[in-house]
mmCIF file of C-alpha atoms in Angstrom:
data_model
loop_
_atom_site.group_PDB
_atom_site.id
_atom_site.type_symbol
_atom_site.label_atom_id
_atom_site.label_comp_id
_atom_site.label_asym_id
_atom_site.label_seq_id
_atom_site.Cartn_x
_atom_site.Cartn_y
_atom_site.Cartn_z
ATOM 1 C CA UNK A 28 -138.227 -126.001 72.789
ATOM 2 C CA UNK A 29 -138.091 -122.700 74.802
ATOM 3 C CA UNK A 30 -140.707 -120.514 76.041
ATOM 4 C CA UNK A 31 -139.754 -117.053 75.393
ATOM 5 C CA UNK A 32 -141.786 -114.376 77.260
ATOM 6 C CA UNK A 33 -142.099 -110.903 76.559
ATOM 7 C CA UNK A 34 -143.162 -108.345 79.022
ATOM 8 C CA UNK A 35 -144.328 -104.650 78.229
ATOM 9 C CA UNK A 36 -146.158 -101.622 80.985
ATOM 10 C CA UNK A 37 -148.940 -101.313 78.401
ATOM 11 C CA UNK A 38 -150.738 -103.563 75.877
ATOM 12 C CA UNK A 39 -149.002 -104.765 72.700
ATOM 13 C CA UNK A 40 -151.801 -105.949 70.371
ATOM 14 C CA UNK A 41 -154.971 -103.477 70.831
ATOM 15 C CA UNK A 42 -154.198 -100.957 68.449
ATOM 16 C CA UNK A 43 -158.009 -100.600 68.344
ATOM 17 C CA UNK A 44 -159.092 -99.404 70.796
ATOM 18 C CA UNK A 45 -158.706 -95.388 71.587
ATOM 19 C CA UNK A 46 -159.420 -95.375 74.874
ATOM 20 C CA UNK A 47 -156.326 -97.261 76.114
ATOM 21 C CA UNK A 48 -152.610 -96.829 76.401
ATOM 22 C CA UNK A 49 -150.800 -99.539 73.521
ATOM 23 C CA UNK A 50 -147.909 -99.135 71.589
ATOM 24 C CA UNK A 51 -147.357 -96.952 68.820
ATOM 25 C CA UNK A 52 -148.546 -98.349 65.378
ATOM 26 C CA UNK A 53 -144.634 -97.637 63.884
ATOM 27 C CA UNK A 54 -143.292 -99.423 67.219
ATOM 28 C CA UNK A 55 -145.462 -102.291 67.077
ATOM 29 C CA UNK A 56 -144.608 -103.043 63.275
ATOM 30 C CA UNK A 57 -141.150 -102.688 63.954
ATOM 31 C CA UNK A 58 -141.400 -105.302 67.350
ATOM 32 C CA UNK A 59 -143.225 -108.020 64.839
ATOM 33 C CA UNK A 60 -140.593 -107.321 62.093
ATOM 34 C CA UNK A 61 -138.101 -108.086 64.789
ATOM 35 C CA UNK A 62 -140.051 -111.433 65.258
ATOM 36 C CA UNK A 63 -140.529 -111.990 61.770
ATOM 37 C CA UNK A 64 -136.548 -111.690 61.295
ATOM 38 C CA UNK A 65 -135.438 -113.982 64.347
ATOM 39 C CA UNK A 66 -138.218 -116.833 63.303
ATOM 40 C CA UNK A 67 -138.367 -117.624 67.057
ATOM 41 C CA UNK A 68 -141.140 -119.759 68.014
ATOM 42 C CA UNK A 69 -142.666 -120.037 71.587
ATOM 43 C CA UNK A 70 -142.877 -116.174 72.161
ATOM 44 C CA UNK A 71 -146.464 -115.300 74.304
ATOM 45 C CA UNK A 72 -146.370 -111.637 75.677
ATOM 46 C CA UNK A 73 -147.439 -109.964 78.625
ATOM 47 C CA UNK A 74 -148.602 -106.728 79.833
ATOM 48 C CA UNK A 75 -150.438 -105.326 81.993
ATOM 49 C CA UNK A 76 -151.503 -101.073 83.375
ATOM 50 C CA UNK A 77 -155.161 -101.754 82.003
ATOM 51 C CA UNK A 78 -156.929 -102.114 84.932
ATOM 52 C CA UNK A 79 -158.265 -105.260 84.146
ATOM 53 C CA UNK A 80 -157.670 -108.731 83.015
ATOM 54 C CA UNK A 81 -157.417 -109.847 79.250
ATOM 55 C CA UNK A 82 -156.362 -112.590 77.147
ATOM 56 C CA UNK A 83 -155.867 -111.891 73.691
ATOM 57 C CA UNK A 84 -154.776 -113.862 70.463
ATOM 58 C CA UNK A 85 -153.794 -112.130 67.590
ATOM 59 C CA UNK A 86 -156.224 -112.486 64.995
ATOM 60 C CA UNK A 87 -153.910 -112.256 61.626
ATOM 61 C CA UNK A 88 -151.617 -114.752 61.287
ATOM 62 C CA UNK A 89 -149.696 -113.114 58.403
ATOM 63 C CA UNK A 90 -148.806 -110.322 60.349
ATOM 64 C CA UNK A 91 -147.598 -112.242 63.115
ATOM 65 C CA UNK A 92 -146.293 -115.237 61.657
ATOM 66 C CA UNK A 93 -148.239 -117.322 63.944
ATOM 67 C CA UNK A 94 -151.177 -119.135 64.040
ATOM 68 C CA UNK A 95 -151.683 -118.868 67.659
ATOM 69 C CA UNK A 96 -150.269 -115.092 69.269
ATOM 70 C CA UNK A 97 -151.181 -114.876 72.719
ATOM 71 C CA UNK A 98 -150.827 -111.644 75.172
ATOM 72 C CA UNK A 99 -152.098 -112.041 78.544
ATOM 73 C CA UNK A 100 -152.884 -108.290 80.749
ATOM 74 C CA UNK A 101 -153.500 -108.608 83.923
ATOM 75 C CA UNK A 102 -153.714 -105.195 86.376
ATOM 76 C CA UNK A 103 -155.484 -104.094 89.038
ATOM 77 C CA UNK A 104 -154.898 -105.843 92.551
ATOM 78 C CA UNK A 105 -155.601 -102.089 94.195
ATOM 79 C CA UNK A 106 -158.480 -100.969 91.919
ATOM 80 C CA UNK A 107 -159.932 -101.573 88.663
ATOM 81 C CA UNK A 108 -161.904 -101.061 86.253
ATOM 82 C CA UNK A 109 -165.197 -102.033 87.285
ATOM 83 C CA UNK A 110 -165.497 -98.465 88.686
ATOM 84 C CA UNK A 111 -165.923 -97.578 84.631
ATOM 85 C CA UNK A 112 -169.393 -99.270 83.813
ATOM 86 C CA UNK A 113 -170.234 -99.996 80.555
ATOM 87 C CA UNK A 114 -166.163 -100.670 79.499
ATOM 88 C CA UNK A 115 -166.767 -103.897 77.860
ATOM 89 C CA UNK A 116 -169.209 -102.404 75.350
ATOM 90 C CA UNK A 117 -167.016 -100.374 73.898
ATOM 91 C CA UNK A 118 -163.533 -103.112 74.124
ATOM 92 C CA UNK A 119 -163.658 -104.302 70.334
ATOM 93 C CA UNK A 120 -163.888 -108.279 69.715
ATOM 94 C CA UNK A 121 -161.251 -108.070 67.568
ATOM 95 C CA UNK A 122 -158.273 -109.552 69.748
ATOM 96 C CA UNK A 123 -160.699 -110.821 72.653
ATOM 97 C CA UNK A 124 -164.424 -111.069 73.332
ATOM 98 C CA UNK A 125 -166.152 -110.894 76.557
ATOM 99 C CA UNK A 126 -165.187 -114.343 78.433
ATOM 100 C CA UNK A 127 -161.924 -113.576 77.994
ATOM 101 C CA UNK A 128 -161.803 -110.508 79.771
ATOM 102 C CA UNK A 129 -162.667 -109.841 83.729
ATOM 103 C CA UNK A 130 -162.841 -105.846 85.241
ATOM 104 C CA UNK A 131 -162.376 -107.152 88.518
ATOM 105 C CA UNK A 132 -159.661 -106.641 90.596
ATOM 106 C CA UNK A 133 -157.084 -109.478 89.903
ATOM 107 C CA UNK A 134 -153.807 -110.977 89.366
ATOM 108 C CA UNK A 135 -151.921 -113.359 87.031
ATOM 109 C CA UNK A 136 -150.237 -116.581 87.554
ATOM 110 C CA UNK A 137 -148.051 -118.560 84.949
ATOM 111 C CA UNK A 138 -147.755 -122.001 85.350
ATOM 112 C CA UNK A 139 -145.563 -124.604 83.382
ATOM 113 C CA UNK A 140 -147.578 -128.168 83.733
ATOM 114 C CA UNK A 141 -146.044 -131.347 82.225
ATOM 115 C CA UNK A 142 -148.929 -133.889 80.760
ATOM 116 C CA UNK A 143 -148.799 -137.486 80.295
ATOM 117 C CA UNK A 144 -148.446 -136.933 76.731
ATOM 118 C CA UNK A 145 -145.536 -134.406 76.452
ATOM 119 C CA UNK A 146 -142.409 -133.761 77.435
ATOM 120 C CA UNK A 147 -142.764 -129.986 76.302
ATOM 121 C CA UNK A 148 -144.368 -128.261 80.059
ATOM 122 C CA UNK A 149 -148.002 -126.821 78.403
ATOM 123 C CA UNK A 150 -148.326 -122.662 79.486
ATOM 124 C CA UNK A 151 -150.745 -121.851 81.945
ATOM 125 C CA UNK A 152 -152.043 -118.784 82.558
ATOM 126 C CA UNK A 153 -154.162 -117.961 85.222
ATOM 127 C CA UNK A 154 -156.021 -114.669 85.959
ATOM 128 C CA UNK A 155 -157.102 -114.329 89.896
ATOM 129 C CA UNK A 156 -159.584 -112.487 91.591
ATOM 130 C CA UNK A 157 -158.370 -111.367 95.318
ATOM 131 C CA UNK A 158 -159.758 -114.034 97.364
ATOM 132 C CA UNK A 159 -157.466 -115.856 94.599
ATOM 133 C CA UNK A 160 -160.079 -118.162 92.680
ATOM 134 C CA UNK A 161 -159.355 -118.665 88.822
ATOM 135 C CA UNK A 162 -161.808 -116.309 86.670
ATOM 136 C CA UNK A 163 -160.245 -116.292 83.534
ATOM 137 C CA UNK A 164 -157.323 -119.390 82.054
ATOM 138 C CA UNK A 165 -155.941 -120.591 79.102
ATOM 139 C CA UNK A 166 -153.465 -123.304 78.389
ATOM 140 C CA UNK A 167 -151.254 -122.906 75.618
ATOM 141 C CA UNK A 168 -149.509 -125.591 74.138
ATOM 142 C CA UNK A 169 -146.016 -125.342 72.498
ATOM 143 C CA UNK A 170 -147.034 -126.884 69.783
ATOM 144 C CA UNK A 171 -149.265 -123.806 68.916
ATOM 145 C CA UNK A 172 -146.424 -121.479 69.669
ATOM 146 C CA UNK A 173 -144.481 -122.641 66.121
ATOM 147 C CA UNK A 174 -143.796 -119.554 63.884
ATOM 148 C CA UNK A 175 -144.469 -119.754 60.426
ATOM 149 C CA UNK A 176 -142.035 -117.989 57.878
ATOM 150 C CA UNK A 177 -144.049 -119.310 55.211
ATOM 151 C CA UNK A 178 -147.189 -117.155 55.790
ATOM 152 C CA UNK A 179 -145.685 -114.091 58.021
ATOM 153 C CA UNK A 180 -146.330 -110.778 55.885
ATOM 154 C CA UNK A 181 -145.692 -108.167 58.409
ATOM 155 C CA UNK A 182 -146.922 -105.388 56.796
ATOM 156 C CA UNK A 183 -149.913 -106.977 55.722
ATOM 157 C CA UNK A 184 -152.334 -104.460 54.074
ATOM 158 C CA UNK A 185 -155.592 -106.006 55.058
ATOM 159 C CA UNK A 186 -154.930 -105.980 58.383
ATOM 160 C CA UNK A 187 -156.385 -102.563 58.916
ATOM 161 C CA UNK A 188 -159.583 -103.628 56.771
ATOM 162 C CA UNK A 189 -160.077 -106.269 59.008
ATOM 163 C CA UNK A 190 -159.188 -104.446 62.365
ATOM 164 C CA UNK A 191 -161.923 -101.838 61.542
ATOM 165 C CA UNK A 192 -164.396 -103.955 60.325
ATOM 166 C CA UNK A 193 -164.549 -105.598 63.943
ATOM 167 C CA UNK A 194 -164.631 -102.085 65.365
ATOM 168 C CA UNK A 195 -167.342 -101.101 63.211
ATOM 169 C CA UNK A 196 -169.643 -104.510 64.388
ATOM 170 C CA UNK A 197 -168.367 -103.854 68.007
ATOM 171 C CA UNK A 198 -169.785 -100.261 67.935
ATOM 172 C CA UNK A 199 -173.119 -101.833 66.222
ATOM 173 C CA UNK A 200 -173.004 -104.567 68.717
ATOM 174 C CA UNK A 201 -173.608 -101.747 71.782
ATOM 175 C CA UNK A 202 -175.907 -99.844 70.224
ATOM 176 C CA UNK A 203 -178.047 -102.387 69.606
ATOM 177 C CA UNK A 204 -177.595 -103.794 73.108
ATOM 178 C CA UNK A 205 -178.480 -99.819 74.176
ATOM 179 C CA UNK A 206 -181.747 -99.722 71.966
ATOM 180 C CA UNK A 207 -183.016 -103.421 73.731
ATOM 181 C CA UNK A 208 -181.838 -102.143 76.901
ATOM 182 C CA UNK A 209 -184.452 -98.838 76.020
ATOM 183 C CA UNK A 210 -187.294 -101.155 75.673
#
């Protein structure tokens, strides 16, 4: 088994969000058809130019063609984006939620451990804040990495249902966290 990691200046996944630099929607379908095509397991992506830390998982398997899609951002070591209050509220839940995400500034690690019971070295990422303690991590087993040509459908028609419906209960999320923050 290989890892295979793929690194991009701006966010792959968050195609959600308008407030942030991502790929283009025709770009991104065209990277996962790429994926979909070469059947390669063990692929985890990384980015970064956000201005904070994130680590995402792809919420629709049949686009992907795995069960388990993981990008991790990490940006910000000279400022970030703590300066911008109120950014989590409007960061849809639909490829991350709140613990994994951290506005300070920060920096990744990647780590390949070997456990007792593997041979296969488990990924482990690490986001760090300056003094260089561990405030965000997630270790990804290769085992979880496996891609899946039986349920890949890469252009997948309810994705975009699905992607706005989180918007939509992200948006009603803050503004009912704004009307108990009123009282």
């Amino acid at each position: 088994p290989i890892y295979t990691l793929i690194v991009s200046g701006t966010q792959f996944f968050p195609d959600d969000r308008s407030i942030l630099d991502n790929w283009y929607t025709d770009s991104l379908n065209r990277f996962f058809k790429m994926i979909a095509e070469a059947q390669r397991s063990g692929i985890v992506l990384v980015s970064g130019d956000v201005h904070y830390a994130e680590i995402l998982t792809h919420p629709c398997p049949e686009r992907v063609g795995y069960r388990n899609f993981y990008e991790v951002s990490s940006s910000g070591m000279t400022h970030s984006a703590t300066e911008a209050k109120g950014i989590d509220y409007v960061i849809p839940n639909t490829y991350s939620s709140h613990k994994d995400r951290y506005f300070g500034r920060n920096f990744g690690m990647l780590k390949f451990e070997i456990t007792d019971d593997n041979e296969v070295p488990d990924l482990v990422w690490e986001i760090r804040n300056l003094e260089g303690e561990i405030v965000l991590e997630r270790r990804i087993k290769y085992r979880d990495l496996v891609f899946d040509p039986k349920i890949v459908k890469t252009h997948s028609k309810s994705w975009t249902a699905y992607k706005w419906k989180n918007v939509i209960e992200k948006k009603a999320e803050h503004v009912g966290e704004k009307i108990k923050d009123t009282f």
